Tab-separated table of C-alpha atoms and ligand atoms in Angstrom:
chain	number	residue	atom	x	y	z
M	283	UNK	CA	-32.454	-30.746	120.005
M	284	UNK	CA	-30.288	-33.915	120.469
M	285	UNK	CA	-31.711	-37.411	120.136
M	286	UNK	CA	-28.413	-39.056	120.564
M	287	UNK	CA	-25.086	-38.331	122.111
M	288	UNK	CA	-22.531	-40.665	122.635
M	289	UNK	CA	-19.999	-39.877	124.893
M	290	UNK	CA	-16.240	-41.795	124.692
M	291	UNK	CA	-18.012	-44.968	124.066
M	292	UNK	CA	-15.941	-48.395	124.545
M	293	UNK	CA	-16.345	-52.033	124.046
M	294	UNK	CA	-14.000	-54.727	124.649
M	295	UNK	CA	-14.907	-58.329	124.414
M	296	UNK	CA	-13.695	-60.715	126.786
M	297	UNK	CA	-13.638	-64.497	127.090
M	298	UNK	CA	-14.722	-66.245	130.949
M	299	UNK	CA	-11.427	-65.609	132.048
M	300	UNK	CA	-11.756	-61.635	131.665
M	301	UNK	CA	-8.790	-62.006	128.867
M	302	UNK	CA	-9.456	-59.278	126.230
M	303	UNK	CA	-10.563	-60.867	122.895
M	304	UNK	CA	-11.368	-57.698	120.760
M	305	UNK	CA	-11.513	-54.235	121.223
M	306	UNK	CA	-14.515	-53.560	118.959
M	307	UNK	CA	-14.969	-49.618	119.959
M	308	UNK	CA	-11.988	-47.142	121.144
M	309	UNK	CA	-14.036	-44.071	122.333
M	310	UNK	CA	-16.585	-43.031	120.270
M	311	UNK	CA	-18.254	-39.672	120.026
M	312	UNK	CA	-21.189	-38.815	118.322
M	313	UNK	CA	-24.288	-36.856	118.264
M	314	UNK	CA	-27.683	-36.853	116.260
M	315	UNK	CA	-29.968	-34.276	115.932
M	316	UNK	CA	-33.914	-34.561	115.959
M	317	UNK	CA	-34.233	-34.965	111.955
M	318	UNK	CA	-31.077	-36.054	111.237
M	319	UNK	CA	-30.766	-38.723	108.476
M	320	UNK	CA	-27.473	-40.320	109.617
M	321	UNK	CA	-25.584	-43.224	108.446
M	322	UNK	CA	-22.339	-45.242	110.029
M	323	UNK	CA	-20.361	-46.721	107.458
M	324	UNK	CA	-17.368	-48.546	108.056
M	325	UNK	CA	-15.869	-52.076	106.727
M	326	UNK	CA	-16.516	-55.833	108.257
M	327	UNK	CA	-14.873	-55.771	111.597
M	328	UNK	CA	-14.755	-51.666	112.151
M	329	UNK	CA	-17.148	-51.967	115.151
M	330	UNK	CA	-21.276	-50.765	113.087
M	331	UNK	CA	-22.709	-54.172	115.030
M	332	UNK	CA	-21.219	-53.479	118.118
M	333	UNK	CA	-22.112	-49.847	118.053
M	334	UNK	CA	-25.644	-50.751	117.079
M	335	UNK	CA	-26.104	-53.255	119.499
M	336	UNK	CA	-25.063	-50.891	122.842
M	337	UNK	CA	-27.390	-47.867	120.956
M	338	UNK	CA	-30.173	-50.485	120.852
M	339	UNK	CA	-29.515	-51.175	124.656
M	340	UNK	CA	-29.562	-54.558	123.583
M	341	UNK	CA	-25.518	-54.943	124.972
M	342	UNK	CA	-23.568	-52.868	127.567
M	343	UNK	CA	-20.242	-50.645	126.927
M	344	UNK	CA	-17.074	-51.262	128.576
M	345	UNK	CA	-17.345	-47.339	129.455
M	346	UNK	CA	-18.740	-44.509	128.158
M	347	UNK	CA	-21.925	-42.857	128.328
M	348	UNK	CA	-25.145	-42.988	125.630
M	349	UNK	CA	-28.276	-40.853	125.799
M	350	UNK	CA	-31.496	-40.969	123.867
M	351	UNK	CA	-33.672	-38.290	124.548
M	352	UNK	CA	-31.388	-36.781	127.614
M	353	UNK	CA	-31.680	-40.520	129.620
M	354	UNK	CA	-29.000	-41.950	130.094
M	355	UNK	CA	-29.557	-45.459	128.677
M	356	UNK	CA	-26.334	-46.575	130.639
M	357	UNK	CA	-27.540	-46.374	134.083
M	358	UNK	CA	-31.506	-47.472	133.302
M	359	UNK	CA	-32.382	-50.803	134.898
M	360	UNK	CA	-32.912	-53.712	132.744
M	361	UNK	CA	-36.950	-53.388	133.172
M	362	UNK	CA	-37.028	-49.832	133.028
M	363	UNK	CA	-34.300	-50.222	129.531
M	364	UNK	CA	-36.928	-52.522	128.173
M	365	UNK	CA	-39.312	-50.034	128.771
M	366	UNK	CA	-37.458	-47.272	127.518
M	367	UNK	CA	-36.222	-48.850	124.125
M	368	UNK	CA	-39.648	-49.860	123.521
M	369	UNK	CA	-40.902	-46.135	123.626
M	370	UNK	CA	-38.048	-44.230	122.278
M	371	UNK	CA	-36.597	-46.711	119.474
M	372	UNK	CA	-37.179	-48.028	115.981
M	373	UNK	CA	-35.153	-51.278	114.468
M	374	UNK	CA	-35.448	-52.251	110.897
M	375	UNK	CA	-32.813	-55.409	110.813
M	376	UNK	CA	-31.294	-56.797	107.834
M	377	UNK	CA	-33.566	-59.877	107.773
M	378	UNK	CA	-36.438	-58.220	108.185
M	379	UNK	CA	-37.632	-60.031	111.679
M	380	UNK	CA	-41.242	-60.142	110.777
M	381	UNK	CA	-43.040	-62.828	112.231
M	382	UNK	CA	-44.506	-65.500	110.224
M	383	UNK	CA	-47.474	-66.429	112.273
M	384	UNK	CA	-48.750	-62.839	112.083
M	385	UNK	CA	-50.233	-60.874	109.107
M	386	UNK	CA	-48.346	-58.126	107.969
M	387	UNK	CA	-50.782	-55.742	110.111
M	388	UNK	CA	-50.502	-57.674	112.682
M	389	UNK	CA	-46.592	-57.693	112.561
M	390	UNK	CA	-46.896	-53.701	112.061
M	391	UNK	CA	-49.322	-53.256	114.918
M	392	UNK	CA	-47.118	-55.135	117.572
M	393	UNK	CA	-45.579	-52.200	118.851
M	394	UNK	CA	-48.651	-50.745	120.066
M	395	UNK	CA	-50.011	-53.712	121.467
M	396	UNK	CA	-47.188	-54.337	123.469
M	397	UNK	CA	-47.833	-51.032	124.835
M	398	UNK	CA	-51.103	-51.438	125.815
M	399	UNK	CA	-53.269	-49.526	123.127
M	400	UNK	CA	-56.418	-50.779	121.963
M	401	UNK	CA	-57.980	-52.515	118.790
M	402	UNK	CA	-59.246	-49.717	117.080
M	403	UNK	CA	-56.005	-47.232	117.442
M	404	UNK	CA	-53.731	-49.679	116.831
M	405	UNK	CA	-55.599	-50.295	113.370
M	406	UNK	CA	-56.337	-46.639	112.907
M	407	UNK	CA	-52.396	-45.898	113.014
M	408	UNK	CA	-51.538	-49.417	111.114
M	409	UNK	CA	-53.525	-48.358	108.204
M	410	UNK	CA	-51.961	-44.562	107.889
M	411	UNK	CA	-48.994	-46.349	108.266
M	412	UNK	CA	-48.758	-48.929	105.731
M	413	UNK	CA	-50.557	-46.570	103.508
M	414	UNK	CA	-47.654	-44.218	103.532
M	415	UNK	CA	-45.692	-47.035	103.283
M	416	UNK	CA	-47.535	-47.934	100.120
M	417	UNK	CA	-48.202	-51.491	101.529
M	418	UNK	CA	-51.880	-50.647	103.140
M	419	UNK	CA	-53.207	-53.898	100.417
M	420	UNK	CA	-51.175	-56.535	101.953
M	421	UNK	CA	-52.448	-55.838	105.816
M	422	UNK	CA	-53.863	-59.311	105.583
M	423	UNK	CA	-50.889	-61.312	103.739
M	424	UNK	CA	-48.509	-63.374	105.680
M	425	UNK	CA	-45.014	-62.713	105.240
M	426	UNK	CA	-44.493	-65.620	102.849
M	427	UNK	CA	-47.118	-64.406	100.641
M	428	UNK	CA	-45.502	-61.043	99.832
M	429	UNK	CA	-41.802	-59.843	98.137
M	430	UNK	CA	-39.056	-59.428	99.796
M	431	UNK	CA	-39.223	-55.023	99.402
M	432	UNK	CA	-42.476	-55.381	100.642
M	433	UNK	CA	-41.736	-57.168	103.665
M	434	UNK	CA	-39.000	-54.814	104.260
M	435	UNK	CA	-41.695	-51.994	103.848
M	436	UNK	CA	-44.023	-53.485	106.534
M	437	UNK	CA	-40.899	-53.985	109.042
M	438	UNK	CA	-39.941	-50.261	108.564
M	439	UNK	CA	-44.055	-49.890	108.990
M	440	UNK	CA	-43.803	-51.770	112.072
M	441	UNK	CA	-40.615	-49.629	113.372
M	442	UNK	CA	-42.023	-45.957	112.560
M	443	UNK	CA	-46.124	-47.175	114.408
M	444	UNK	CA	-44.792	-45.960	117.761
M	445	UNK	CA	-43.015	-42.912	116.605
M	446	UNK	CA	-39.927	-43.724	117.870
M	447	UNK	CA	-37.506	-40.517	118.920
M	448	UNK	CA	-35.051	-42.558	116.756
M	449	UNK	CA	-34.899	-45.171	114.073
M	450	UNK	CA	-32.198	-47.376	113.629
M	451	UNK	CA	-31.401	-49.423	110.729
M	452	UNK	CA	-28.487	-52.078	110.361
M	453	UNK	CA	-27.715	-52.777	107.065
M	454	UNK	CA	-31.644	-52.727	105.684
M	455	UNK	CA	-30.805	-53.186	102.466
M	456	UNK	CA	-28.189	-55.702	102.870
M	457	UNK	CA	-30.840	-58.459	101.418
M	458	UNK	CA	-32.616	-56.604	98.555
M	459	UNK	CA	-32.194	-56.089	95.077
M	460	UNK	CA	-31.106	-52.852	93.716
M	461	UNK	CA	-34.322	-51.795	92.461
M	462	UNK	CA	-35.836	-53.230	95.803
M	463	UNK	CA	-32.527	-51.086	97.489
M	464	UNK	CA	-32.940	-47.643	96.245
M	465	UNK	CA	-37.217	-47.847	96.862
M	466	UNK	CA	-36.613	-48.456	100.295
M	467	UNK	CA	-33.639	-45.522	100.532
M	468	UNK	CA	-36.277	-43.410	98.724
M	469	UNK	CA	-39.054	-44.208	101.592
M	470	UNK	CA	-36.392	-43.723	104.423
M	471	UNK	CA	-35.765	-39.949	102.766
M	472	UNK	CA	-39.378	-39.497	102.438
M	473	UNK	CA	-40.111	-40.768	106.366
M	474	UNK	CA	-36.716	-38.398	107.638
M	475	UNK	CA	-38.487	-35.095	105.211
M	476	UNK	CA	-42.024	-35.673	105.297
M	477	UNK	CA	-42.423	-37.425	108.778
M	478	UNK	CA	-39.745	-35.820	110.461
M	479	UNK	CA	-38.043	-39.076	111.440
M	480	UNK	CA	-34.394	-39.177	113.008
M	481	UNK	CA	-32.429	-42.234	111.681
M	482	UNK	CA	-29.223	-43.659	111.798
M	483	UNK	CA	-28.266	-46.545	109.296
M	484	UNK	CA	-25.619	-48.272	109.496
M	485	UNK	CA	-24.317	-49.513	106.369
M	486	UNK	CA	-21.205	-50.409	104.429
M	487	UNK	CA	-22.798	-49.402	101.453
M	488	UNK	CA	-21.395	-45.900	100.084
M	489	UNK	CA	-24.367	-45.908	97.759
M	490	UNK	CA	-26.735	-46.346	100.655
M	491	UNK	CA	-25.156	-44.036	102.799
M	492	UNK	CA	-25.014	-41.382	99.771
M	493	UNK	CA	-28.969	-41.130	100.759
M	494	UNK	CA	-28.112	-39.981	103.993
M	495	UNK	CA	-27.479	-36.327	104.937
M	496	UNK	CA	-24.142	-37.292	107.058
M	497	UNK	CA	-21.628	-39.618	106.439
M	498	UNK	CA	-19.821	-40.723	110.060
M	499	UNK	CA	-16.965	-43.416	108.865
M	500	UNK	CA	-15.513	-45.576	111.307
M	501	UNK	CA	-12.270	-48.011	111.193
M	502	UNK	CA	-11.022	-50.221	113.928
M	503	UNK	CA	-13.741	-49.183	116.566
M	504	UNK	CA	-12.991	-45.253	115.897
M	505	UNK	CA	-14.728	-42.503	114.203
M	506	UNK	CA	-11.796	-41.122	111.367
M	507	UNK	CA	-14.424	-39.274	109.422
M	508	UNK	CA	-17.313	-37.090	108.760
M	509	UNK	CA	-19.093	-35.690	105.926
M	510	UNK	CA	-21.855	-33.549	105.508
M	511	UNK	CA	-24.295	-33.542	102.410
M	512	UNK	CA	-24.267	-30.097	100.941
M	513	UNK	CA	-28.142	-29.502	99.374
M	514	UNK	CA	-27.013	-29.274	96.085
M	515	UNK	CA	-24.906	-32.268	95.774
M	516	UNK	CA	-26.711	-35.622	95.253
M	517	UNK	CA	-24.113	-37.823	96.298
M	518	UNK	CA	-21.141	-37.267	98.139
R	229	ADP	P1	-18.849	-54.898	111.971
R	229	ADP	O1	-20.274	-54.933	112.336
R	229	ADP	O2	-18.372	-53.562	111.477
R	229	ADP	O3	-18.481	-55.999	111.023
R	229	ADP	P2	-18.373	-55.856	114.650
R	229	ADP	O4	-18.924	-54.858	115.595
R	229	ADP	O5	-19.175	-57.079	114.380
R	229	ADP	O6	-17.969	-55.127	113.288
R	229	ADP	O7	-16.963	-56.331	115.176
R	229	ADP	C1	-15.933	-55.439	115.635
R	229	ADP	C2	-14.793	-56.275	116.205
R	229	ADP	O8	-15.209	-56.935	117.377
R	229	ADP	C3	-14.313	-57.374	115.257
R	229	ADP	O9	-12.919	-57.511	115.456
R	229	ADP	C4	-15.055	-58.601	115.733
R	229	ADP	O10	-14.361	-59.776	115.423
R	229	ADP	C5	-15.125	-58.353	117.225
R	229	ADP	N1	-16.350	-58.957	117.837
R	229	ADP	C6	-17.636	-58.664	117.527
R	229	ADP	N2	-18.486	-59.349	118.281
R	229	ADP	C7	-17.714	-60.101	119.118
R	229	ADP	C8	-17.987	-61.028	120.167
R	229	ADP	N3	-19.252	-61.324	120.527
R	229	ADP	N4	-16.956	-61.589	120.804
R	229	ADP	C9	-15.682	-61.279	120.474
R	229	ADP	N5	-15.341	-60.412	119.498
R	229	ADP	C10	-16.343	-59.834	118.831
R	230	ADP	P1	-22.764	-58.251	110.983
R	230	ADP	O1	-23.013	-59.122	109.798
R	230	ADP	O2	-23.986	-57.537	111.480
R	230	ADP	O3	-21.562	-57.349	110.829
R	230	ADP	P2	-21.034	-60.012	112.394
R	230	ADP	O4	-20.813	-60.956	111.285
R	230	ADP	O5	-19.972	-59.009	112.730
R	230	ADP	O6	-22.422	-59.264	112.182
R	230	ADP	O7	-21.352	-60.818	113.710
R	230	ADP	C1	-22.375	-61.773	113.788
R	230	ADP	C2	-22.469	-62.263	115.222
R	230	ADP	O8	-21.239	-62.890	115.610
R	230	ADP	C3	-22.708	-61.149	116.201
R	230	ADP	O9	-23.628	-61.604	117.188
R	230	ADP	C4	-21.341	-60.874	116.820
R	230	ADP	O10	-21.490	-60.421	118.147
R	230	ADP	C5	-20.692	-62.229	116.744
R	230	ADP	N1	-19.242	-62.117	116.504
R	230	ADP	C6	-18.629	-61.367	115.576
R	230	ADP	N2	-17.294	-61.500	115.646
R	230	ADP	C7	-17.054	-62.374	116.662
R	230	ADP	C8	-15.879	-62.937	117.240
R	230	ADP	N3	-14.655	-62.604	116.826
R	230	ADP	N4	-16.022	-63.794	118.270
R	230	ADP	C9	-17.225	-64.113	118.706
R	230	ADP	N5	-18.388	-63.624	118.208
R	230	ADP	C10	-18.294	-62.765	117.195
């Protein structure tokens, strides 16, 4: 079934005076499947923020259509949206966005607290979490007092708690080491196999995206390629 389908999707950017300051997306198309490990790779200024910021609901297209799950996230109202991204999406950022006042279990936990579930689920779930995760010691650390791969760990942690229909990463290993790089690539193959998690990446890194099983280039705010992993190739 489809998690994602995006329909002729637009975005223009416009100053106060409705003038047209960049046309960041020209009618994209795309679809994921449940499962799917997907990644969007494109250079600076082909249109992977914009794209991810109107998939996150967190910015509207200039026209077009998106659906997650068969809603259509382009007609939801801004409480119900809020609602609805909260349920049905993952985000691991760049930058991690953990919070420094919380532990990291805390930090992981959010998600369901936010949704109203209660002490002892929320740390049933953190726990199998992280411990997949292979982070289940540093539940009590702060962010400061852990590495930089681990806090990426616990904010992929806190974007799988929910189970989101789809997890979406921009540029997640755009602040980590190699080493640091391919161990989190490794756990996103290991969440999309063993977990069954949908995600779409975006990335321009071809090494990165080589860990994904399809390759969706895009240039100038158009899609002008696609490839497929075979199962016996590695790497594209
Ligand atoms: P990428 O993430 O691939 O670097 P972006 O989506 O950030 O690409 O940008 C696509 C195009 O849209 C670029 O030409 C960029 O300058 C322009 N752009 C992005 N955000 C804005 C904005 N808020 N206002 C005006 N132009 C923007
Ligand atoms: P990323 O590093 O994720 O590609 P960018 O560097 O493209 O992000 O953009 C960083 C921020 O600046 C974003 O919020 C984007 O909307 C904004 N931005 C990008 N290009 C422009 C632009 N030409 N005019 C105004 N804002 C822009």
């Amino acid at each position: 079934s489809q998690v994602l389908r995006v329909h002729q999707l637009a975005k223009a950017y416009t100053n106060r005076r409705k003038q047209i300051m960049a046309l960041a997306l020209s009618g994209i198309d795309l679809t994921v499947e449940h499962g799917e490990f997907v990644s969007i790779m494109g250079p600076s200024g082909s249109g992977k923020s914009t794209l991810l910021n109107l998939l996150a609901g967190l910015d509207k297209p200039s026209s077009g259509e998106l659906w997650v799950q068969g809603e259509n996230m382009t007609t939801l109202h801004p409480n119900q949206l809020a609602l609805f991204r909260r349920r049905n999406l993952g985000f691991v950022f760049q930058d991690y966005n953990l919070l420094d006042t919380l532990t990291l279990g805390e930090n992981v936990g959010l998600p369901l607290s936010l949704d109203g579930k209660t002490g002892p689920e929320i740390r049933q779930r953190v726990k199998e979490v992280m411990g997949f995760l292979g982070i289940a010691d540093f539940m009590q650390r702060y962010p400061y007092e852990v590495s930089g791969g681990q806090q990426q760990r616990a904010a992929v942690a806190r974007a799988v708690v929910h189970n989101p229909s789809l997890l979406l990463a921009d540029e997640p290993t755009g602040n980590l080491d190699s080493a640091s790089a391919r161990a989190l690539l490794e756990l996103f193959q290991r969440l999309n196999k063993d977990l069954g998690a949908t995600i779409l990446m975006v990335t321009h890194d071809p090494l990165s995206a080589s860990y994904s099983q399809r390759v969706i280039s895009i240039k100038d705010g158009y899609v002008y390629n696609e490839m497929r992993r075979t199962s016996d190739q590695q790497q594209f």
